mmCIF file of C-alpha atoms and ligand atoms in Angstrom:
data_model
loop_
_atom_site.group_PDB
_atom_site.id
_atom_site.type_symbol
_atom_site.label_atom_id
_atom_site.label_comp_id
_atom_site.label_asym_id
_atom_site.label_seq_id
_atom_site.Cartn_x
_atom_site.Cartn_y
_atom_site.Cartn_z
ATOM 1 C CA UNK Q 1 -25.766 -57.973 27.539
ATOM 2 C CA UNK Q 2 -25.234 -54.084 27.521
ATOM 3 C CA UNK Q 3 -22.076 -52.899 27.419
ATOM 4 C CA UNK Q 4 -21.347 -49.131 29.208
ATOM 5 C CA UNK Q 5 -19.736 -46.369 27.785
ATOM 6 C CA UNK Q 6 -18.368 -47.406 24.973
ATOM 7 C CA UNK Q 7 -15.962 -46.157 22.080
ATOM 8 C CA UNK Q 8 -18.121 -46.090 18.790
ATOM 9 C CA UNK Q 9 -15.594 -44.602 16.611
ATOM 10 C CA UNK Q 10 -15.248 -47.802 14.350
ATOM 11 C CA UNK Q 11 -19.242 -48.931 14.595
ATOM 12 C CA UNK Q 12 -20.184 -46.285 12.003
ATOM 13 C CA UNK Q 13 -18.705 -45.381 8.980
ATOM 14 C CA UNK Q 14 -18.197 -41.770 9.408
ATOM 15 C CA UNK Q 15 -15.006 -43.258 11.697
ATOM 16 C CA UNK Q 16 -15.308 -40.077 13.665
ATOM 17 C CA UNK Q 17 -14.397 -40.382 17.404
ATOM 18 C CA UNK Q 18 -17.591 -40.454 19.445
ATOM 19 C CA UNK Q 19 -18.670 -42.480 22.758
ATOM 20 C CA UNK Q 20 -22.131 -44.552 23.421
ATOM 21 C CA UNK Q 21 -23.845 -44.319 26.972
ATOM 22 C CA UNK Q 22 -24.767 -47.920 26.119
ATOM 23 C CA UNK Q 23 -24.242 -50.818 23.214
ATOM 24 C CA UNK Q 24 -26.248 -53.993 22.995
ATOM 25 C CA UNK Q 25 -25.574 -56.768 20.404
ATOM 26 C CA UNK Q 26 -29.497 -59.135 20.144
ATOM 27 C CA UNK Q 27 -29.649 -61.977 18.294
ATOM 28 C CA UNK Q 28 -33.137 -63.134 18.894
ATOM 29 C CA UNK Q 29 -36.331 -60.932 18.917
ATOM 30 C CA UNK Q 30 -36.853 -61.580 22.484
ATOM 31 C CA UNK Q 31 -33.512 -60.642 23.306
ATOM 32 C CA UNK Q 32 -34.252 -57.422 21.826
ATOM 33 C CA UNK Q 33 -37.692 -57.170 24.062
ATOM 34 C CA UNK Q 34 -35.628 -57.672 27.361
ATOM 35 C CA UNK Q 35 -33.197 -54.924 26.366
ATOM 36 C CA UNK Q 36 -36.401 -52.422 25.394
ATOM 37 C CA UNK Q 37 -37.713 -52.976 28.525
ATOM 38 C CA UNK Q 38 -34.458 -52.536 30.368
ATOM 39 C CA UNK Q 39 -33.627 -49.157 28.634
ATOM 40 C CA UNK Q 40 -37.479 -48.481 30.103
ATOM 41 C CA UNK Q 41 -36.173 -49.176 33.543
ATOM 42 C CA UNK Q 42 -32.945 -47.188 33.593
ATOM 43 C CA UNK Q 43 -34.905 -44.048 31.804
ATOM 44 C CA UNK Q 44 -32.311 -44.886 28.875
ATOM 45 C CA UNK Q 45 -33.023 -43.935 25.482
ATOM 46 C CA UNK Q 46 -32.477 -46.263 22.759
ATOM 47 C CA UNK Q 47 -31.798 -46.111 19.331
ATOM 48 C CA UNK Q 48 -31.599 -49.083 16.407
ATOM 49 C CA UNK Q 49 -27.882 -48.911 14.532
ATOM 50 C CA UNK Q 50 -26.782 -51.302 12.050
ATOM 51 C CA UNK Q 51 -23.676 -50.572 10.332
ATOM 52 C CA UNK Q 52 -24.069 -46.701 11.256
ATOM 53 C CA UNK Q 53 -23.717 -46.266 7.559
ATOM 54 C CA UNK Q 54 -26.161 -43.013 7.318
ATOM 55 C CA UNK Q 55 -25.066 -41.299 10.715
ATOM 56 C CA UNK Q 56 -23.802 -38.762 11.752
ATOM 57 C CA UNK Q 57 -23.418 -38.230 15.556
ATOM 58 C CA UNK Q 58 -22.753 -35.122 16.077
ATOM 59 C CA UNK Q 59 -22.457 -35.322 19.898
ATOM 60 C CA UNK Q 60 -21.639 -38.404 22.158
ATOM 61 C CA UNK Q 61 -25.055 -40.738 22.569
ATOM 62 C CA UNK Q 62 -26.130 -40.557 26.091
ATOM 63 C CA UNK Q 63 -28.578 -43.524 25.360
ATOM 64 C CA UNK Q 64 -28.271 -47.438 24.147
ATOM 65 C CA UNK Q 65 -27.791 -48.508 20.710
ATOM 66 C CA UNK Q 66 -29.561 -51.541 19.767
ATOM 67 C CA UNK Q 67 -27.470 -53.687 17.263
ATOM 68 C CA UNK Q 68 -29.304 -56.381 15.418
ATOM 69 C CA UNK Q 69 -27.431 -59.705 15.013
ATOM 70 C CA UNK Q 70 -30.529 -61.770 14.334
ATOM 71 C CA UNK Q 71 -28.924 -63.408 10.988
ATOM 72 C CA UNK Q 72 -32.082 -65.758 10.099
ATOM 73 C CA UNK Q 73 -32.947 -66.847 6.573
ATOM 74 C CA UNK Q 74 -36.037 -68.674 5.402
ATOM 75 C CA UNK Q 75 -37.049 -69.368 1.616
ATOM 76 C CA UNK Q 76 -40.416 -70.101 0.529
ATOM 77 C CA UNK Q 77 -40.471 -71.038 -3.282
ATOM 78 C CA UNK Q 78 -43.927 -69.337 -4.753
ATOM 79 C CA UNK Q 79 -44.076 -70.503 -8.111
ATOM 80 C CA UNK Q 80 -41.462 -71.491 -11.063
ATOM 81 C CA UNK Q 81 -39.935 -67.958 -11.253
ATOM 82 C CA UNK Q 82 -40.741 -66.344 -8.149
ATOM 83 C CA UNK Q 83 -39.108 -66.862 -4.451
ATOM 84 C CA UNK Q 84 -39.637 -65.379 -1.177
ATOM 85 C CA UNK Q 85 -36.787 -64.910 1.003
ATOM 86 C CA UNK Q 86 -37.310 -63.496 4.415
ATOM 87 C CA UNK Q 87 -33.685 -62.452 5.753
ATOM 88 C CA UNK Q 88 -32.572 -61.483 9.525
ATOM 89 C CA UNK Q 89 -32.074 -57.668 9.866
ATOM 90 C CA UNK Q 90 -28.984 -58.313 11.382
ATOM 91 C CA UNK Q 91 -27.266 -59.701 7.834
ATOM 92 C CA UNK Q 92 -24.659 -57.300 6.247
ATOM 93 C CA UNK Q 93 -26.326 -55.982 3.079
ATOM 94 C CA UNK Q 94 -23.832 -57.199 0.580
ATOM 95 C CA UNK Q 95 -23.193 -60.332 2.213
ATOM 96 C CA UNK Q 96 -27.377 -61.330 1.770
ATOM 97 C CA UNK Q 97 -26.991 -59.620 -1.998
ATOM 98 C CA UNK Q 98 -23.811 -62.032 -2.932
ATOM 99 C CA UNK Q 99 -25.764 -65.121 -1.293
ATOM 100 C CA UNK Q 100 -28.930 -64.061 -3.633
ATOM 101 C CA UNK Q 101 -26.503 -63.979 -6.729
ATOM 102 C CA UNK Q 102 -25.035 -67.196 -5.521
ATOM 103 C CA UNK Q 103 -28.461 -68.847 -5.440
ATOM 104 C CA UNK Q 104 -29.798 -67.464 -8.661
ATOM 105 C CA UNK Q 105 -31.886 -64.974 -7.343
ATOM 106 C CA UNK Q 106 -32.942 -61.845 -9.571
ATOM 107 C CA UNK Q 107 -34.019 -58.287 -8.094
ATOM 108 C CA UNK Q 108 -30.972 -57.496 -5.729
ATOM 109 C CA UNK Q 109 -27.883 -57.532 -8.065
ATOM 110 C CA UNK Q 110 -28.117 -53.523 -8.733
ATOM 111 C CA UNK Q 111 -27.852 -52.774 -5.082
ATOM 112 C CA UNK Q 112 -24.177 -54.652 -4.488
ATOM 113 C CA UNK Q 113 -21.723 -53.425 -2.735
ATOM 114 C CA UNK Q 114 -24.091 -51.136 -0.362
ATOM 115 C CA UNK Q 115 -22.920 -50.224 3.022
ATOM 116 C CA UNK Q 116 -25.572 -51.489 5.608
ATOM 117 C CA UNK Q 117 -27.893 -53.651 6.857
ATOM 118 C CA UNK Q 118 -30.481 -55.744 5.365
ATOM 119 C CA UNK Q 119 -33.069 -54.132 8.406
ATOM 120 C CA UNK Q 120 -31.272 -50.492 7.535
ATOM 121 C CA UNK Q 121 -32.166 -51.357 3.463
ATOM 122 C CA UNK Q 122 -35.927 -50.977 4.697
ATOM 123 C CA UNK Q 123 -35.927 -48.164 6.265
ATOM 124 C CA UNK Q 124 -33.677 -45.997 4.446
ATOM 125 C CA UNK Q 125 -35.095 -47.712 1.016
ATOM 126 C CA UNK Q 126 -31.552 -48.018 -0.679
ATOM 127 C CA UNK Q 127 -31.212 -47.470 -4.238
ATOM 128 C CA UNK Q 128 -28.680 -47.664 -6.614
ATOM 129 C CA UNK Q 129 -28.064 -47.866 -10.897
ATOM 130 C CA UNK Q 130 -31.695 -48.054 -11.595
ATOM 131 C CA UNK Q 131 -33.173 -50.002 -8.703
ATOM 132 C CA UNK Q 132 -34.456 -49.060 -5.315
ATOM 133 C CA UNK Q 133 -35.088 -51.871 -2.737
ATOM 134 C CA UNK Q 134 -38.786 -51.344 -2.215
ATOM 135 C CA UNK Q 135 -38.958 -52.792 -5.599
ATOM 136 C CA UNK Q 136 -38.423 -56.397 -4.227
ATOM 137 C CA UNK Q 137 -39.936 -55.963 -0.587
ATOM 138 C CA UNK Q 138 -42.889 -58.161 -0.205
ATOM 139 C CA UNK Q 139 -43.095 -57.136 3.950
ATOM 140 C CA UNK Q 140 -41.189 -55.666 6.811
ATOM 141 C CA UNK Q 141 -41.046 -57.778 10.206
ATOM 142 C CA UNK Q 142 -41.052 -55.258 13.365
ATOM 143 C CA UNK Q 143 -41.796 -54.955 16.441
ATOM 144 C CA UNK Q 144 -43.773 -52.350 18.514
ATOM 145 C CA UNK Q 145 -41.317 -50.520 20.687
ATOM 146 C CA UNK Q 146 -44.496 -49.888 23.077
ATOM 147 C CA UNK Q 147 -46.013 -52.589 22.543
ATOM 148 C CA UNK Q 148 -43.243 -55.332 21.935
ATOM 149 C CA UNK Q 149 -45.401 -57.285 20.116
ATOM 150 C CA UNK Q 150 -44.342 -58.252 16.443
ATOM 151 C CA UNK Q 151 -46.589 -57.187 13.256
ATOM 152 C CA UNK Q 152 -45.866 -57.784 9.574
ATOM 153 C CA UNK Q 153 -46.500 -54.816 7.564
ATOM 154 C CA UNK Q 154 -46.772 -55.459 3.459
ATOM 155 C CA UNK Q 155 -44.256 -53.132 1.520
ATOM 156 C CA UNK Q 156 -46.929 -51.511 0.164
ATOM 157 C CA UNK Q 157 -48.049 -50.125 3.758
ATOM 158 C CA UNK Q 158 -44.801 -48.209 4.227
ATOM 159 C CA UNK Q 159 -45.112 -45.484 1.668
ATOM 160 C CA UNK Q 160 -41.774 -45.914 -0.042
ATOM 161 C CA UNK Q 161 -40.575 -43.439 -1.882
ATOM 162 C CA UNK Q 162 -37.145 -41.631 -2.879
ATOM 163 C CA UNK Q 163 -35.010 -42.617 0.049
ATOM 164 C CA UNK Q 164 -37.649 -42.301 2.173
ATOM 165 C CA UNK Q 165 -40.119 -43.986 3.886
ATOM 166 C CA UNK Q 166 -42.840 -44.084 6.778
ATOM 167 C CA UNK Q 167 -40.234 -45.066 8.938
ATOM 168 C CA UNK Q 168 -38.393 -42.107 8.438
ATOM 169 C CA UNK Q 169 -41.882 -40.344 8.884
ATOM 170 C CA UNK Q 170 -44.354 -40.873 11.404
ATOM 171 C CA UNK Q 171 -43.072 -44.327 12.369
ATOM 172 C CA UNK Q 172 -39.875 -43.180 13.513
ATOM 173 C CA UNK Q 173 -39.203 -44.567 16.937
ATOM 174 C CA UNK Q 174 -42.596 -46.666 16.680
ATOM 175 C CA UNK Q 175 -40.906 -49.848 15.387
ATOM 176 C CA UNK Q 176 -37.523 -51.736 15.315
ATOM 177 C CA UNK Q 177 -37.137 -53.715 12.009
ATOM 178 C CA UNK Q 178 -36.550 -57.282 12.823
ATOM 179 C CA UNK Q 179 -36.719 -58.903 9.076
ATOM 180 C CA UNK Q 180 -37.484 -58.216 5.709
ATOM 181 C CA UNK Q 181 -39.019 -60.224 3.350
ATOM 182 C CA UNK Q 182 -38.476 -60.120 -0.157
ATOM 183 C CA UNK Q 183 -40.063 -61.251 -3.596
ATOM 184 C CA UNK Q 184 -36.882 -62.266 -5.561
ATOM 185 C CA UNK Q 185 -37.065 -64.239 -9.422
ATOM 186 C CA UNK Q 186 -35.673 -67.053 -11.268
ATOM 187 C CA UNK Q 187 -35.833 -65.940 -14.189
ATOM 188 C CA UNK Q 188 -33.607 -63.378 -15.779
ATOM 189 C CA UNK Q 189 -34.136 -59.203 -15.474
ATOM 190 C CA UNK Q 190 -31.631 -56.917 -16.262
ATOM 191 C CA UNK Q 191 -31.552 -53.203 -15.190
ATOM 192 C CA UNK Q 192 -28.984 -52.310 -16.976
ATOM 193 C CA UNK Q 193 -29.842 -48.364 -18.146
ATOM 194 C CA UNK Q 194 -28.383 -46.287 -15.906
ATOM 195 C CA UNK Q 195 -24.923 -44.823 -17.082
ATOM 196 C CA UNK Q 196 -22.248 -47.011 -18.364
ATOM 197 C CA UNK Q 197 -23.776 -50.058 -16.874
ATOM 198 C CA UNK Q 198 -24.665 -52.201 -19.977
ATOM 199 C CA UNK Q 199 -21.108 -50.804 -21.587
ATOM 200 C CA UNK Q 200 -19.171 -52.691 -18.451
ATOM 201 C CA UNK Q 201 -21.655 -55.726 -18.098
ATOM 202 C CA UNK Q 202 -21.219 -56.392 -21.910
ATOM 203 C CA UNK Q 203 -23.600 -58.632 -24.814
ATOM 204 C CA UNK Q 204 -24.580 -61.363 -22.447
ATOM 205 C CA UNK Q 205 -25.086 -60.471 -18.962
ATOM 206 C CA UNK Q 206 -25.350 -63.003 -15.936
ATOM 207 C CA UNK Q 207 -26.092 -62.211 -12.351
ATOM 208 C CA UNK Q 208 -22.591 -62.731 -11.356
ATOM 209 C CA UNK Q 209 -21.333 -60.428 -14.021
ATOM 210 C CA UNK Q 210 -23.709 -57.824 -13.412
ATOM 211 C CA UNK Q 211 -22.986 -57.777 -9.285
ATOM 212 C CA UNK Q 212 -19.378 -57.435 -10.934
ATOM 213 C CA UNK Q 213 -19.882 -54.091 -12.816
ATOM 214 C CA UNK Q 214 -21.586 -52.913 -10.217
ATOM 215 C CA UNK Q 215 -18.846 -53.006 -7.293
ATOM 216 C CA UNK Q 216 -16.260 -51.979 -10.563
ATOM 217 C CA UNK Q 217 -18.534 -48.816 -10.774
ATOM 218 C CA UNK Q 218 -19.114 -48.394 -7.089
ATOM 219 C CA UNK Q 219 -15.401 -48.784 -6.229
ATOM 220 C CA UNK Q 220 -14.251 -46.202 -8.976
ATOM 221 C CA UNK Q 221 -16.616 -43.646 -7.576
ATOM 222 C CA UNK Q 222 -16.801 -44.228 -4.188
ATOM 223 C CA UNK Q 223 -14.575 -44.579 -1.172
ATOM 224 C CA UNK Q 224 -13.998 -47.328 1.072
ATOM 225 C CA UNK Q 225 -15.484 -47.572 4.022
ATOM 226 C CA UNK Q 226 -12.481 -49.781 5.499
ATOM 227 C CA UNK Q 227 -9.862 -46.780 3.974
ATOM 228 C CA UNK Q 228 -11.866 -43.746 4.239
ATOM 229 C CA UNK Q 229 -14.690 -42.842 6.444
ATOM 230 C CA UNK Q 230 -18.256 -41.257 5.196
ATOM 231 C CA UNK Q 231 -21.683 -42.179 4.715
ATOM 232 C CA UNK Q 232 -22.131 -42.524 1.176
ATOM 233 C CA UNK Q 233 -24.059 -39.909 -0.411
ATOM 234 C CA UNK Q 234 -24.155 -37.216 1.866
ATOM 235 C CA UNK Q 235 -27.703 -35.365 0.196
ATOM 236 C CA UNK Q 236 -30.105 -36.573 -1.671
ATOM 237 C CA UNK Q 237 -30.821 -35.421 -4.977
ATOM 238 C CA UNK Q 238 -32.892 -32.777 -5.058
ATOM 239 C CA UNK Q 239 -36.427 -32.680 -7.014
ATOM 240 C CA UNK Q 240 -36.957 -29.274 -8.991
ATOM 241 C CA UNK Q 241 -39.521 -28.045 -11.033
ATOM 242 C CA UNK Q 242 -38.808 -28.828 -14.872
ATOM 243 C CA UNK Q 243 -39.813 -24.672 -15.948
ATOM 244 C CA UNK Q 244 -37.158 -24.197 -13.127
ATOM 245 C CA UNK Q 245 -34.630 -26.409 -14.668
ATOM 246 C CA UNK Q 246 -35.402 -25.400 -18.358
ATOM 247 C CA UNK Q 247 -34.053 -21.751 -17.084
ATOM 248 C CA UNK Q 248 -30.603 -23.428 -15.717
ATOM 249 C CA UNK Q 249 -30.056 -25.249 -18.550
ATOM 250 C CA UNK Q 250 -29.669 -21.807 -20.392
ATOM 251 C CA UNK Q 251 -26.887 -20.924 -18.079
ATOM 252 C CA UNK Q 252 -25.686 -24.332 -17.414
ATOM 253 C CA UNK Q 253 -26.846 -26.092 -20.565
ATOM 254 C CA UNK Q 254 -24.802 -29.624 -19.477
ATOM 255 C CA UNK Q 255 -26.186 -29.872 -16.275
ATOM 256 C CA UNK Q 256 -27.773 -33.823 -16.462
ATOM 257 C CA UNK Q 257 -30.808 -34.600 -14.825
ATOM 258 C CA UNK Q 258 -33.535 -37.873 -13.852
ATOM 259 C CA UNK Q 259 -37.117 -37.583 -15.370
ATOM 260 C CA UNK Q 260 -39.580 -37.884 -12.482
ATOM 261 C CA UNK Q 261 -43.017 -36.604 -14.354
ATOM 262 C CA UNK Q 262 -44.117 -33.709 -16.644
ATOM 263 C CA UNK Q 263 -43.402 -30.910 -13.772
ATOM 264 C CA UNK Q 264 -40.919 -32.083 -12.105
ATOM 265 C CA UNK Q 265 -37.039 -33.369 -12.319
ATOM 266 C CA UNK Q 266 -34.406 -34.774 -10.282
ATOM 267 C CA UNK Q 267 -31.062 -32.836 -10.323
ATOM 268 C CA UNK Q 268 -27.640 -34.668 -9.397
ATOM 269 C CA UNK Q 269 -26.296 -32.891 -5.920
ATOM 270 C CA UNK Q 270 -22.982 -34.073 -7.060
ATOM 271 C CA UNK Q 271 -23.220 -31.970 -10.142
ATOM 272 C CA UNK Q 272 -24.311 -28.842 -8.216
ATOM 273 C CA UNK Q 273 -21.711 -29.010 -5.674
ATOM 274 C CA UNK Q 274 -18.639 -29.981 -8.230
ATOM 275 C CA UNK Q 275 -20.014 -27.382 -10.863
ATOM 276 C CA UNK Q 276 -20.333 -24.627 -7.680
ATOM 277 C CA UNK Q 277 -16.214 -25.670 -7.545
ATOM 278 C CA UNK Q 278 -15.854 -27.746 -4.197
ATOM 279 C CA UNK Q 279 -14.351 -30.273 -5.125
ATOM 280 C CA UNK Q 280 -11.512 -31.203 -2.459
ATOM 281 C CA UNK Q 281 -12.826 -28.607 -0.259
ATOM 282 C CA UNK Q 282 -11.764 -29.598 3.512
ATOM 283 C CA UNK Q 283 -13.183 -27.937 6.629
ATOM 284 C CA UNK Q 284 -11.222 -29.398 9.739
ATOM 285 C CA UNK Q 285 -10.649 -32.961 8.719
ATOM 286 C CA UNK Q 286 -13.708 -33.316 6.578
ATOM 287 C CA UNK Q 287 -13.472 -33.055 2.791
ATOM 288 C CA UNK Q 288 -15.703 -32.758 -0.693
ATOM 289 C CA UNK Q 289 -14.596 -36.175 -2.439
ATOM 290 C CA UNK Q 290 -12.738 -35.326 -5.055
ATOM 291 C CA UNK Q 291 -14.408 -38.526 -7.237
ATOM 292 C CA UNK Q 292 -17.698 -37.805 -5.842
ATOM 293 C CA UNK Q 293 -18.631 -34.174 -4.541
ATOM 294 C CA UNK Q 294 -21.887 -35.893 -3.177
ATOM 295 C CA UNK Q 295 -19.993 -37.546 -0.732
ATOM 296 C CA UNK Q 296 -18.100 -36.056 2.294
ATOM 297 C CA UNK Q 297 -15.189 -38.192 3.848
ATOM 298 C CA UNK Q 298 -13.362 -37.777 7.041
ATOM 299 C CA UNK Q 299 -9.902 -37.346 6.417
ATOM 300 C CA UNK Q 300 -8.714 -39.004 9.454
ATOM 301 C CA UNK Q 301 -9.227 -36.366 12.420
ATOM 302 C CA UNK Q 302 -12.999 -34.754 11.428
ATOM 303 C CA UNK Q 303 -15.160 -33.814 13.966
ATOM 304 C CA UNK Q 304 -18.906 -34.199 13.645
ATOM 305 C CA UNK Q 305 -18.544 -29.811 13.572
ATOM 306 C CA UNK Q 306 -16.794 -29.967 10.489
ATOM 307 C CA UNK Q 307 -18.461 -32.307 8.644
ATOM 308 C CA UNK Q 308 -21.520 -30.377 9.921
ATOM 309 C CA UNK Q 309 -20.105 -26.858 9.164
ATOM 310 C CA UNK Q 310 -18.797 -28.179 5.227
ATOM 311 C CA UNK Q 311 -22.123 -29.181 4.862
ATOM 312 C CA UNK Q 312 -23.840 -26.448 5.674
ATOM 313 C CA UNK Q 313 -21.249 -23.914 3.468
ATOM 314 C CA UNK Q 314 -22.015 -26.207 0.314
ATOM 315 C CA UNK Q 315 -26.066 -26.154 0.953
ATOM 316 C CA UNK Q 316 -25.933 -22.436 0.933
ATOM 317 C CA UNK Q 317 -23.356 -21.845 -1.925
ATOM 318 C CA UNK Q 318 -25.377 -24.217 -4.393
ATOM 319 C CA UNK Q 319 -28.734 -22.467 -3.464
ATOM 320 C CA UNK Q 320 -27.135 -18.542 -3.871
ATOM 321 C CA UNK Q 321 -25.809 -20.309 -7.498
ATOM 322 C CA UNK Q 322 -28.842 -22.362 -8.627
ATOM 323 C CA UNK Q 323 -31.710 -21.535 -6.024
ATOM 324 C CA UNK Q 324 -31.795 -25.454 -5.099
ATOM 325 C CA UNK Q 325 -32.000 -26.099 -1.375
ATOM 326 C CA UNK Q 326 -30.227 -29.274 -1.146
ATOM 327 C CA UNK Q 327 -30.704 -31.449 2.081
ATOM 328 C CA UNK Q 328 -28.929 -34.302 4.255
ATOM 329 C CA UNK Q 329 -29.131 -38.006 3.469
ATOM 330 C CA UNK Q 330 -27.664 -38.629 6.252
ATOM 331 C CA UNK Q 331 -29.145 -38.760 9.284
ATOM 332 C CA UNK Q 332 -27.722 -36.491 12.341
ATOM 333 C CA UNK Q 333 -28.055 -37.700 15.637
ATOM 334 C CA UNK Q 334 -27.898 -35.258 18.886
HETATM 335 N N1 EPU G 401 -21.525 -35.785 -11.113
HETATM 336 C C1 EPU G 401 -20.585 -34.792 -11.294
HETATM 337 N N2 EPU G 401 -19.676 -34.570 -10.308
HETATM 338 C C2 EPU G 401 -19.675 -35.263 -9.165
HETATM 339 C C3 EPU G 401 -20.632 -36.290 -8.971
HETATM 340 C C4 EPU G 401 -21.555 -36.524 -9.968
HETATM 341 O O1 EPU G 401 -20.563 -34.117 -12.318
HETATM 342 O O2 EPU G 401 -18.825 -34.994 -8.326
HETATM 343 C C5 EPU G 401 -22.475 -36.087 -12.197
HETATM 344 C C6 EPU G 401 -22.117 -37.408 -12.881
HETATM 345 O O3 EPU G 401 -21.189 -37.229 -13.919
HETATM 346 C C7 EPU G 401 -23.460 -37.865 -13.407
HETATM 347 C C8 EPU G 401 -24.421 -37.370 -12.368
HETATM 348 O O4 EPU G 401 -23.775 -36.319 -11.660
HETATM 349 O O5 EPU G 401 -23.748 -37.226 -14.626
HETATM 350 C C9 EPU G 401 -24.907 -38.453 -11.439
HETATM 351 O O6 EPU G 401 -23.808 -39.043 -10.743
HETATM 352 P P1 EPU G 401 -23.855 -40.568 -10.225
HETATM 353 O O7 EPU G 401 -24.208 -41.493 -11.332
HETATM 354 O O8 EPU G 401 -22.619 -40.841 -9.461
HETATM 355 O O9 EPU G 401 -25.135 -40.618 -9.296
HETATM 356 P P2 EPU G 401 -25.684 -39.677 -8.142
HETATM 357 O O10 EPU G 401 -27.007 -39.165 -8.563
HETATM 358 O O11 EPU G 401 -24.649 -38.671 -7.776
HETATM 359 C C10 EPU G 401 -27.026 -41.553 -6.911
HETATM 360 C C11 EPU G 401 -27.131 -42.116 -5.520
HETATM 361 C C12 EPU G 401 -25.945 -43.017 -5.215
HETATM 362 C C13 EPU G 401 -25.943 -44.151 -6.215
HETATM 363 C C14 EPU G 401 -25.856 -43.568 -7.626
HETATM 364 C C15 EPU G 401 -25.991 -44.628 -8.689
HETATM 365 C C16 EPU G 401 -28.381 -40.457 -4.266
HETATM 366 C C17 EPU G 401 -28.351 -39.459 -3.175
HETATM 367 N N3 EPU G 401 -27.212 -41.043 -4.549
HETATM 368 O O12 EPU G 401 -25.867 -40.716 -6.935
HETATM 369 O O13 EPU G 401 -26.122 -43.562 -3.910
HETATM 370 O O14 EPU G 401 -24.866 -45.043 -5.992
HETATM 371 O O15 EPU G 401 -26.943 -42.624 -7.846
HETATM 372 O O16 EPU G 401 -27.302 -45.063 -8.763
HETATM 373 O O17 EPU G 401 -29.438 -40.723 -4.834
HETATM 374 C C18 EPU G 401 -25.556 -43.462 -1.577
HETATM 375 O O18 EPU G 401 -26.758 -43.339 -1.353
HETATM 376 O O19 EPU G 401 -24.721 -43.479 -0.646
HETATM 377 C C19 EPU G 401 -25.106 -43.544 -2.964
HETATM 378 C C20 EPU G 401 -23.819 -43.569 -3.260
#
C-alpha cells in the first residue's frame, strides 16, 4: 500500500517540486489503522494530506502522507426541511458541494468551487461569501492516532472559529478526520450579502444559480489550480482593534473592512498588501497575484524559499505601513 519516495510536485497545489519519504492512498478506516501502525513500526512520521491545498512544504517530507480515499455517503432525512448527510473525507470538496446542489440541499452552495477535501473543510473550517462550513457541521468522524479507535465529536466540541479550529490547536496530530457530518435544508436560504453576490445571482435565486455566481466570482478573482499553482489565500485576514482602525481610516479613509464586535474589526490582507503596492511582485518564481494580492502563485519554477522569502517581505512592509502583523493561512510543513 505505501509507495517510497515519491514525486509530490502535482499532489498539492502549490505545484512546487518536492519529494515524499512515503505516500499511502486508504479507502477504508481500517486501512488507515494498518498504515498508522506501520508508520509506528518503521519510526515513520505521518502526516494527513488531502488535496495539499493549504501547504506549503518547504523542505522534502521525510515521513508518510496519509491520503484519504474513503468516498462514503449516507443520508438520514430528520424532518421535512432538515437532512443529515455524513460524507467520506476522502470526497473532493466541490464535487460533494455540486452533488448537494444537485439533490436540493441548502447550506453548502456559498462554499463552491473550494480547493480541498471534504475531511480538509473540517479542519481548516473553509469559508467563503458569507458562509463558513462550521455553520452546517453537525459532527466530525476521527480516529485516535494513539488510540485508533474512532469517536464522533459534535461540531460544537471543536471550537470553530475564523479559519481555525481545535484541530489546528491542541488536537493537532491527535486525530485523523475520517467523515463529516452535516445538517443541510430543504427549504430555501440565501446568503447572498457579501459583495456583488445578489447583483450576479439576480431577482430569483435557485441553488443552481447561486453555485453559478459563485464559481463566476471565484474564477474572476482567483487562479486555477490546474493553470497556476498556490494555495488560495495565502494570510488570513487580520483582526484589529476598531480605535486602531478609526486612526487608518484618516490616512487611508477607503480602506474596507468586516464588523466582528464593538472593539474589534477584520481588515482585508489583500487590501493591505495591494495598497502597500505589491501587486505583481515576484521573488524567484513566486509572485503577488495581480487579481488577488492575498494570494501568492508559483509562476512555474518557485521554490518553497521564495514563496517563503515574498512572504515574509510583504508581512513586514504592511506592518512598517499600517502596524498590522499579518500571518500565514497556509500551513508550512518542515
Ligand atoms: N482587495 C483589494 N486588492 C486585492 C484583494 C482584495 O483591494 O488585491 C479588496 C477587495 O476589493 C475587497 C476586499 O479587499 O474590498 C476583500 O476582498 P475579497 O472579497 O476578495 O475577500 P478577501 O477578504 O480578500 C476572503 C477569503 C477568501 C474568500 C473571500 C470571499 C480569507 C483569508 N480569504 O478573501 O478565501 O474567497 O473572502 O469570501 O478570509 C481562501 O481562503 O483561499 C480564499 C480565497
Amino acid at each position: 500500500m505505501i509507495q517510497e519516495n515519491i514525486d509530490i510536485t502535482h499532489r498539492h497545489t502549490f505545484g512546487i517540486a518536492t519529494q515524499a519519504r512515503a505516500w499511502a492512498d486508504y479507502e477504508s478506516v481500517d486501512e488507515l489503522r494498518q498504515l498508522i501502525q506501520e508508520a509506528r513500526t518503521r519510526g515513520l512520521e505521518f502526516m494527513p494530506i488531502g488535496e495539499g491545498s493549504n501547504l506549503l512544504f518547504v523542505k522534502n517530507y521525510e515521513g508518510l502522507l496519509l491520503h484519504s480515499e474513503i468516498n462514503s455517503l449516507n443520508t438520514i432525512t430528520l424532518s421535512d426541511n432538515e437532512v443529515l448527510v455524513r460524507a467520506g473525507s476522502g470526497w473532493k470538496w466541490d464535487d460533494f458541494v455540486a452533488y448537494c446542489v444537485e439533490k436540493g440541499w441548502y447550506g453548502l452552495e456559498n462554499l463552491s468551487y473550494i480547493p480541498g477535501t471534504v475531511g480538509a473543510s473540517a479542519v481548516q473550517n473553509i469559508g467563503a461569501y458569507g458562509t463558513e462550513v462550521c455553520d452546517a457541521i453537525e459532527s466530525v468522524t476521527v480516529l485516535d492516532t494513539d488510540t485508533l479507535e474512532e469517536q464522533i465529536l459534535k461540531g460544537n466540541e471543536c471550537a470553530y472559529g475564523y479559519r481555525t479550529s481545535r484541530f489546528k490547536g491542541v488536537w493537532r496530530g491527535k486525530y485523523i478526520v475520517t467523515a463529516v457530518t452535516f445538517r443541510l435544508k430543504h427549504t430555501p436560504q440565501y446568503i447572498l450579502d457579501y459583495g456583488n453576490l445578489r447583483e450576479i445571482v439576480g431577482d430569483t435565486p435557485t441553488l443552481q444559480s447561486v453555485r453559478e455566481a459563485v464559481i463566476k466570482i471565484r474564477r474572476s478573482k482567483l487562479p486555477e489550480p490546474s493553470e497556476l499553482g498556490s494555495a488560495g489565500s495565502f494570510f488570513v485576514n487580520p483582526v484589529i482593534a476598531r480605535k486602531h482602525y478609526n486612526k487608518l481610516l484618516e490616512q487611508y479613509p477607503d480602506m474596507p473592512c468586516y464588523e466582528i464586535d464593538e472593539q474589534q474589526v477584520k481588515v482585508p490582507a489583500g487590501w493591505l498588501i495591494d495598497h502597500a503596492q505589491w501587486k505583481g511582485k515576484t521573488e524567484g518564481g513566486a509572485m503577488v497575484y495581480p487579481k488577488q494580492c492575498l494570494v501568492i502563485v508559483n509562476t512555474g519554477n518557485a521554490k518553497a524559499g521564495h514563496v517563503v522569502q515574498l512572504a515574509n517581505d510583504i508581512a513586514f512592509s504592511v506592518f512598517e505601513k499600517y502596524g498590522i502583523i499579518i500571518r500565514p493561512e497556509v500551513n508550512y510543513v518542515y
